[in-house]
Amino acid sequence: MSTDLIVQNCAPTLAGLKAGSIFPQHGTREELEEAVRMLDHSIRTKGVRAHLLYKNGKGPSLVYLYRERSLEKIIKDSQVRRFLTEYGYTEFTISSCLDHLEDRLSCDGFPHEIGIFLDYPLADIRAFIQNKGKNCPCTGCWKAYTNIPEAQRKFKQFKRCTVLYRRQIGCGADIQRLTVAG
């Protein structure tokens, strides 16, 4: 599993700025499970977990890195639960939500509720769905429709973090060292 790929896609999560991030990964299920198991083992003591969202068929599978406490807090939110219920989520533990998300990823199309797991604002996820991804006033890590100044601030913060982490990887730092405990 490429450290550069992990940092490019997940630096804000590793730094504690974001609850979750994903990156694509090719390989057999067995190869992916072993790589994710090793990654998870190296970062779990810092409160960050790695989970394989395995997709059968076309395209790469996704590896989801998340901050356990942050994701639990998001999932406990009543508005988020109502939203996820609209997409068939019935149990609200991290494990059951990730299992259902993996099932949804295996179906045709892309489950827009993945934005919840990536720590995008619920209002922006709803607006993205309503607008079918069009008419977006601001784009960065996600398409922001609401609270544009805050979204722009976060986009800059995430970009600075990624640049810093990539520089540190280039100087020999490893993922565990870069992962902020939380």
Tab-separated table of N, CA, C and O in Angstrom, residues 21-102:
chain	number	residue	atom	x	y	z
A	21	SER	N	-11.459	9.695	5.647
A	21	SER	CA	-10.978	9.874	4.280
A	21	SER	C	-10.936	8.508	3.603
A	21	SER	O	-10.874	7.469	4.277
A	22	ILE	N	-10.940	8.518	2.281
A	22	ILE	CA	-10.835	7.262	1.529
A	22	ILE	C	-9.750	7.383	0.469
A	22	ILE	O	-9.395	8.484	0.051
A	23	PHE	N	-9.244	6.230	0.069
A	23	PHE	CA	-8.352	6.192	-1.084
A	23	PHE	C	-8.578	4.873	-1.807
A	23	PHE	O	-8.960	3.868	-1.205
A	24	PRO	N	-8.373	4.886	-3.137
A	24	PRO	CA	-8.606	3.683	-3.934
A	24	PRO	C	-7.431	2.715	-3.811
A	24	PRO	O	-6.291	3.122	-3.624
A	25	GLN	N	-7.745	1.427	-3.934
A	25	GLN	CA	-6.698	0.407	-3.861
A	25	GLN	C	-7.113	-0.789	-4.704
A	25	GLN	O	-8.232	-1.283	-4.577
A	26	HIS	N	-6.211	-1.229	-5.553
A	26	HIS	CA	-6.447	-2.416	-6.378
A	26	HIS	C	-5.818	-3.637	-5.718
A	26	HIS	O	-4.849	-3.519	-4.988
A	27	GLY	N	-6.354	-4.796	-6.017
A	27	GLY	CA	-5.788	-6.043	-5.535
A	27	GLY	C	-6.882	-7.063	-5.279
A	27	GLY	O	-8.071	-6.748	-5.339
A	28	THR	N	-6.459	-8.279	-4.994
A	28	THR	CA	-7.431	-9.303	-4.645
A	28	THR	C	-7.964	-9.003	-3.244
A	28	THR	O	-7.344	-8.254	-2.474
A	29	ARG	N	-9.070	-9.601	-2.919
A	29	ARG	CA	-9.649	-9.377	-1.588
A	29	ARG	C	-8.648	-9.756	-0.498
A	29	ARG	O	-8.480	-9.034	0.486
A	30	GLU	N	-7.963	-10.877	-0.695
A	30	GLU	CA	-7.000	-11.343	0.311
A	30	GLU	C	-5.847	-10.350	0.460
A	30	GLU	O	-5.425	-10.038	1.573
A	31	GLU	N	-5.314	-9.856	-0.665
A	31	GLU	CA	-4.221	-8.882	-0.608
A	31	GLU	C	-4.660	-7.606	0.089
A	31	GLU	O	-3.946	-7.055	0.930
A	32	LEU	N	-5.843	-7.137	-0.272
A	32	LEU	CA	-6.352	-5.908	0.318
A	32	LEU	C	-6.619	-6.062	1.808
A	32	LEU	O	-6.276	-5.178	2.608
A	33	GLU	N	-7.220	-7.174	2.194
A	33	GLU	CA	-7.498	-7.405	3.610
A	33	GLU	C	-6.216	-7.421	4.437
A	33	GLU	O	-6.165	-6.847	5.526
A	34	GLU	N	-5.184	-8.060	3.917
A	34	GLU	CA	-3.908	-8.118	4.636
A	34	GLU	C	-3.271	-6.730	4.733
A	34	GLU	O	-2.794	-6.330	5.798
A	35	ALA	N	-3.268	-5.977	3.645
A	35	ALA	CA	-2.688	-4.631	3.659
A	35	ALA	C	-3.445	-3.710	4.615
A	35	ALA	O	-2.826	-2.946	5.370
A	36	VAL	N	-4.772	-3.796	4.601
A	36	VAL	CA	-5.581	-2.962	5.493
A	36	VAL	C	-5.375	-3.387	6.944
A	36	VAL	O	-5.292	-2.542	7.836
A	37	ARG	N	-5.255	-4.675	7.183
A	37	ARG	CA	-5.008	-5.175	8.543
A	37	ARG	C	-3.681	-4.605	9.081
A	37	ARG	O	-3.605	-4.145	10.221
A	38	MET	N	-2.666	-4.599	8.242
A	38	MET	CA	-1.359	-4.069	8.664
A	38	MET	C	-1.423	-2.555	8.910
A	38	MET	O	-0.874	-2.057	9.895
A	39	LEU	N	-2.100	-1.834	8.027
A	39	LEU	CA	-2.255	-0.390	8.206
A	39	LEU	C	-3.032	-0.101	9.487
A	39	LEU	O	-2.630	0.747	10.286
A	40	ASP	N	-4.140	-0.804	9.684
A	40	ASP	CA	-4.964	-0.607	10.879
A	40	ASP	C	-4.141	-0.853	12.141
A	40	ASP	O	-4.209	-0.082	13.097
A	41	HIS	N	-3.342	-1.903	12.125
A	41	HIS	CA	-2.511	-2.236	13.282
A	41	HIS	C	-1.524	-1.108	13.605
A	41	HIS	O	-1.260	-0.815	14.779
A	42	SER	N	-1.013	-0.449	12.571
A	42	SER	CA	0.002	0.586	12.792
A	42	SER	C	-0.576	1.905	13.313
A	42	SER	O	0.158	2.705	13.880
A	43	ILE	N	-1.881	2.140	13.133
A	43	ILE	CA	-2.452	3.440	13.520
A	43	ILE	C	-3.540	3.363	14.592
A	43	ILE	O	-3.934	4.376	15.140
A	44	ARG	N	-3.994	2.184	14.911
A	44	ARG	CA	-5.129	2.058	15.839
A	44	ARG	C	-4.825	2.573	17.240
A	44	ARG	O	-5.724	3.045	17.922
A	45	THR	N	-3.575	2.511	17.682
A	45	THR	CA	-3.245	3.024	19.017
A	45	THR	C	-3.419	4.541	19.093
A	45	THR	O	-3.482	5.099	20.185
A	46	LYS	N	-3.522	5.186	17.942
A	46	LYS	CA	-3.709	6.644	17.895
A	46	LYS	C	-5.183	7.014	17.729
A	46	LYS	O	-5.526	8.172	17.566
A	47	GLY	N	-6.068	6.013	17.747
A	47	GLY	CA	-7.498	6.280	17.609
A	47	GLY	C	-7.980	6.353	16.171
A	47	GLY	O	-9.100	6.773	15.908
A	48	VAL	N	-7.125	5.962	15.238
A	48	VAL	CA	-7.477	5.962	13.819
A	48	VAL	C	-7.549	4.517	13.352
A	48	VAL	O	-6.721	3.690	13.729
A	49	ARG	N	-8.553	4.221	12.555
A	49	ARG	CA	-8.758	2.859	12.071
A	49	ARG	C	-8.747	2.837	10.546
A	49	ARG	O	-9.036	3.844	9.902
A	50	ALA	N	-8.438	1.696	9.996
A	50	ALA	CA	-8.495	1.466	8.550
A	50	ALA	C	-9.515	0.367	8.304
A	50	ALA	O	-9.552	-0.636	9.028
A	51	HIS	N	-10.347	0.567	7.310
A	51	HIS	CA	-11.407	-0.392	6.996
A	51	HIS	C	-11.490	-0.546	5.480
A	51	HIS	O	-11.516	0.452	4.753
A	52	LEU	N	-11.549	-1.777	5.022
A	52	LEU	CA	-11.671	-2.053	3.594
A	52	LEU	C	-13.136	-2.012	3.190
A	52	LEU	O	-13.972	-2.714	3.760
A	53	LEU	N	-13.436	-1.158	2.215
A	53	LEU	CA	-14.756	-1.132	1.594
A	53	LEU	C	-14.588	-1.857	0.268
A	53	LEU	O	-14.265	-1.258	-0.751
A	54	TYR	N	-14.736	-3.180	0.325
A	54	TYR	CA	-14.452	-4.023	-0.828
A	54	TYR	C	-15.563	-3.933	-1.849
A	54	TYR	O	-16.745	-4.027	-1.514
A	55	LYS	N	-15.163	-3.738	-3.101
A	55	LYS	CA	-16.132	-3.686	-4.194
A	55	LYS	C	-15.847	-4.830	-5.148
A	55	LYS	O	-14.733	-4.963	-5.638
A	56	ASN	N	-16.843	-5.628	-5.411
A	56	ASN	CA	-16.724	-6.644	-6.445
A	56	ASN	C	-16.909	-5.964	-7.785
A	56	ASN	O	-17.680	-5.023	-7.906
A	57	GLY	N	-16.226	-6.445	-8.794
A	57	GLY	CA	-16.471	-5.911	-10.128
A	57	GLY	C	-15.516	-4.820	-10.523
A	57	GLY	O	-14.350	-4.827	-10.164
A	58	LYS	N	-16.039	-3.853	-11.287
A	58	LYS	CA	-15.216	-2.815	-11.896
A	58	LYS	C	-14.687	-1.823	-10.870
A	58	LYS	O	-15.333	-1.498	-9.896
A	59	GLY	N	-13.501	-1.336	-11.179
A	59	GLY	CA	-12.915	-0.281	-10.370
A	59	GLY	C	-12.242	-0.785	-9.119
A	59	GLY	O	-12.400	-1.937	-8.714
A	60	PRO	N	-11.486	0.091	-8.490
A	60	PRO	CA	-10.770	-0.291	-7.272
A	60	PRO	C	-11.698	-0.355	-6.066
A	60	PRO	O	-12.774	0.233	-6.055
A	61	SER	N	-11.242	-1.074	-5.060
A	61	SER	CA	-11.915	-1.020	-3.770
A	61	SER	C	-11.463	0.259	-3.090
A	61	SER	O	-10.560	0.949	-3.561
A	62	LEU	N	-12.090	0.590	-1.983
A	62	LEU	CA	-11.740	1.795	-1.249
A	62	LEU	C	-11.263	1.423	0.149
A	62	LEU	O	-11.826	0.540	0.785
A	63	VAL	N	-10.234	2.094	0.589
A	63	VAL	CA	-9.776	1.945	1.961
A	63	VAL	C	-10.224	3.204	2.692
A	63	VAL	O	-9.975	4.325	2.241
A	64	TYR	N	-10.923	2.997	3.772
A	64	TYR	CA	-11.479	4.089	4.563
A	64	TYR	C	-10.668	4.223	5.842
A	64	TYR	O	-10.561	3.277	6.620
A	65	LEU	N	-10.064	5.389	6.044
A	65	LEU	CA	-9.392	5.711	7.295
A	65	LEU	C	-10.309	6.628	8.086
A	65	LEU	O	-10.852	7.590	7.526
A	66	TYR	N	-10.495	6.318	9.361
A	66	TYR	CA	-11.398	7.141	10.152
A	66	TYR	C	-10.949	7.236	11.599
A	66	TYR	O	-10.268	6.359	12.125
A	67	ARG	N	-11.337	8.328	12.213
A	67	ARG	CA	-11.112	8.554	13.635
A	67	ARG	C	-12.330	8.029	14.361
A	67	ARG	O	-13.431	8.533	14.178
A	68	GLU	N	-12.124	6.994	15.133
A	68	GLU	CA	-13.226	6.272	15.767
A	68	GLU	C	-14.150	7.186	16.584
A	68	GLU	O	-15.364	7.166	16.401
A	69	ARG	N	-13.597	7.979	17.474
A	69	ARG	CA	-14.426	8.849	18.326
A	69	ARG	C	-15.196	9.876	17.496
A	69	ARG	O	-16.361	10.153	17.767
A	70	SER	N	-14.537	10.443	16.507
A	70	SER	CA	-15.193	11.453	15.665
A	70	SER	C	-16.341	10.841	14.875
A	70	SER	O	-17.419	11.434	14.772
A	71	LEU	N	-16.117	9.659	14.317
A	71	LEU	CA	-17.177	9.012	13.540
A	71	LEU	C	-18.342	8.617	14.442
A	71	LEU	O	-19.509	8.785	14.061
A	72	GLU	N	-18.054	8.115	15.637
A	72	GLU	CA	-19.137	7.787	16.575
A	72	GLU	C	-19.986	9.008	16.875
A	72	GLU	O	-21.217	8.930	16.915
A	73	LYS	N	-19.350	10.146	17.084
A	73	LYS	CA	-20.069	11.383	17.368
A	73	LYS	C	-20.960	11.780	16.184
A	73	LYS	O	-22.115	12.166	16.373
A	74	ILE	N	-20.436	11.659	14.993
A	74	ILE	CA	-21.219	11.991	13.796
A	74	ILE	C	-22.432	11.081	13.686
A	74	ILE	O	-23.556	11.535	13.465
A	75	ILE	N	-22.219	9.785	13.858
A	75	ILE	CA	-23.303	8.812	13.714
A	75	ILE	C	-24.366	8.978	14.806
A	75	ILE	O	-25.533	8.665	14.582
A	76	LYS	N	-23.996	9.490	15.962
A	76	LYS	CA	-24.963	9.697	17.051
A	76	LYS	C	-25.887	10.881	16.802
A	76	LYS	O	-26.939	10.983	17.428
A	77	ASP	N	-25.517	11.778	15.905
A	77	ASP	CA	-26.329	12.959	15.620
A	77	ASP	C	-27.687	12.540	15.057
A	77	ASP	O	-27.765	11.747	14.122
A	78	SER	N	-28.762	13.072	15.628
A	78	SER	CA	-30.115	12.651	15.224
A	78	SER	C	-30.428	13.005	13.768
A	78	SER	O	-31.090	12.229	13.075
A	79	GLN	N	-29.967	14.145	13.289
A	79	GLN	CA	-30.214	14.508	11.886
A	79	GLN	C	-29.477	13.569	10.944
A	79	GLN	O	-30.005	13.187	9.894
A	80	VAL	N	-28.268	13.205	11.303
A	80	VAL	CA	-27.492	12.264	10.488
A	80	VAL	C	-28.189	10.908	10.468
A	80	VAL	O	-28.312	10.284	9.412
A	81	ARG	N	-28.675	10.464	11.615
A	81	ARG	CA	-29.380	9.176	11.664
A	81	ARG	C	-30.625	9.190	10.785
A	81	ARG	O	-30.895	8.227	10.064
A	82	ARG	N	-31.387	10.275	10.841
A	82	ARG	CA	-32.574	10.369	9.968
A	82	ARG	C	-32.172	10.302	8.499
A	82	ARG	O	-32.810	9.621	7.700
A	83	PHE	N	-31.105	11.006	8.165
A	83	PHE	CA	-30.616	11.007	6.791
A	83	PHE	C	-30.186	9.602	6.365
A	83	PHE	O	-30.566	9.115	5.303
A	84	LEU	N	-29.390	8.945	7.185
A	84	LEU	CA	-28.911	7.599	6.841
A	84	LEU	C	-30.065	6.602	6.750
A	84	LEU	O	-30.012	5.676	5.925
A	85	THR	N	-31.095	6.790	7.569
A	85	THR	CA	-32.273	5.920	7.506
A	85	THR	C	-32.907	5.966	6.121
A	85	THR	O	-33.392	4.946	5.616
A	86	GLU	N	-32.863	7.129	5.468
A	86	GLU	CA	-33.403	7.272	4.107
A	86	GLU	C	-32.687	6.352	3.114
A	86	GLU	O	-33.223	6.042	2.053
A	87	TYR	N	-31.488	5.915	3.454
A	87	TYR	CA	-30.687	5.058	2.575
A	87	TYR	C	-30.553	3.638	3.113
A	87	TYR	O	-29.638	2.908	2.737
A	88	GLY	N	-31.467	3.273	4.000
A	88	GLY	CA	-31.539	1.888	4.452
A	88	GLY	C	-30.711	1.529	5.668
A	88	GLY	O	-30.654	0.357	6.046
A	89	TYR	N	-30.079	2.488	6.308
A	89	TYR	CA	-29.310	2.207	7.510
A	89	TYR	C	-30.295	2.005	8.659
A	89	TYR	O	-31.202	2.812	8.853
A	90	THR	N	-30.126	0.907	9.384
A	90	THR	CA	-31.045	0.605	10.478
A	90	THR	C	-30.339	0.497	11.823
A	90	THR	O	-30.959	0.654	12.864
A	91	GLU	N	-29.060	0.188	11.800
A	91	GLU	CA	-28.267	0.100	13.029
A	91	GLU	C	-27.187	1.153	12.955
A	91	GLU	O	-26.627	1.402	11.886
A	92	PHE	N	-26.877	1.766	14.086
A	92	PHE	CA	-25.976	2.906	14.061
A	92	PHE	C	-24.726	2.695	14.903
A	92	PHE	O	-24.322	3.555	15.676
A	93	THR	N	-24.117	1.535	14.716
A	93	THR	CA	-22.767	1.313	15.219
A	93	THR	C	-21.838	1.543	14.035
A	93	THR	O	-22.270	1.465	12.863
A	94	ILE	N	-20.593	1.824	14.304
A	94	ILE	CA	-19.647	2.033	13.208
A	94	ILE	C	-19.605	0.794	12.322
A	94	ILE	O	-19.684	0.888	11.092
A	95	SER	N	-19.510	-0.354	12.926
A	95	SER	CA	-19.400	-1.603	12.171
A	95	SER	C	-20.601	-1.827	11.251
A	95	SER	O	-20.441	-2.128	10.062
A	96	SER	N	-21.805	-1.675	11.782
A	96	SER	CA	-22.990	-1.918	10.952
A	96	SER	C	-23.133	-0.856	9.869
A	96	SER	O	-23.540	-1.169	8.745
A	97	CYS	N	-22.796	0.386	10.168
A	97	CYS	CA	-22.866	1.440	9.153
A	97	CYS	C	-21.860	1.187	8.028
A	97	CYS	O	-22.186	1.351	6.845
A	98	LEU	N	-20.652	0.767	8.389
A	98	LEU	CA	-19.651	0.499	7.353
A	98	LEU	C	-20.021	-0.722	6.515
A	98	LEU	O	-19.792	-0.744	5.299
A	99	ASP	N	-20.618	-1.726	7.145
A	99	ASP	CA	-21.091	-2.889	6.388
A	99	ASP	C	-22.163	-2.480	5.381
A	99	ASP	O	-22.152	-2.910	4.232
A	100	HIS	N	-23.096	-1.627	5.818
A	100	HIS	CA	-24.163	-1.186	4.919
A	100	HIS	C	-23.597	-0.296	3.799
A	100	HIS	O	-24.002	-0.419	2.641
A	101	LEU	N	-22.642	0.560	4.136
A	101	LEU	CA	-22.002	1.400	3.125
A	101	LEU	C	-21.298	0.530	2.085
A	101	LEU	O	-21.391	0.786	0.882
A	102	GLU	N	-20.622	-0.507	2.528
A	102	GLU	CA	-19.952	-1.426	1.596
A	102	GLU	C	-20.971	-2.094	0.677
A	102	GLU	O	-20.747	-2.201	-0.530
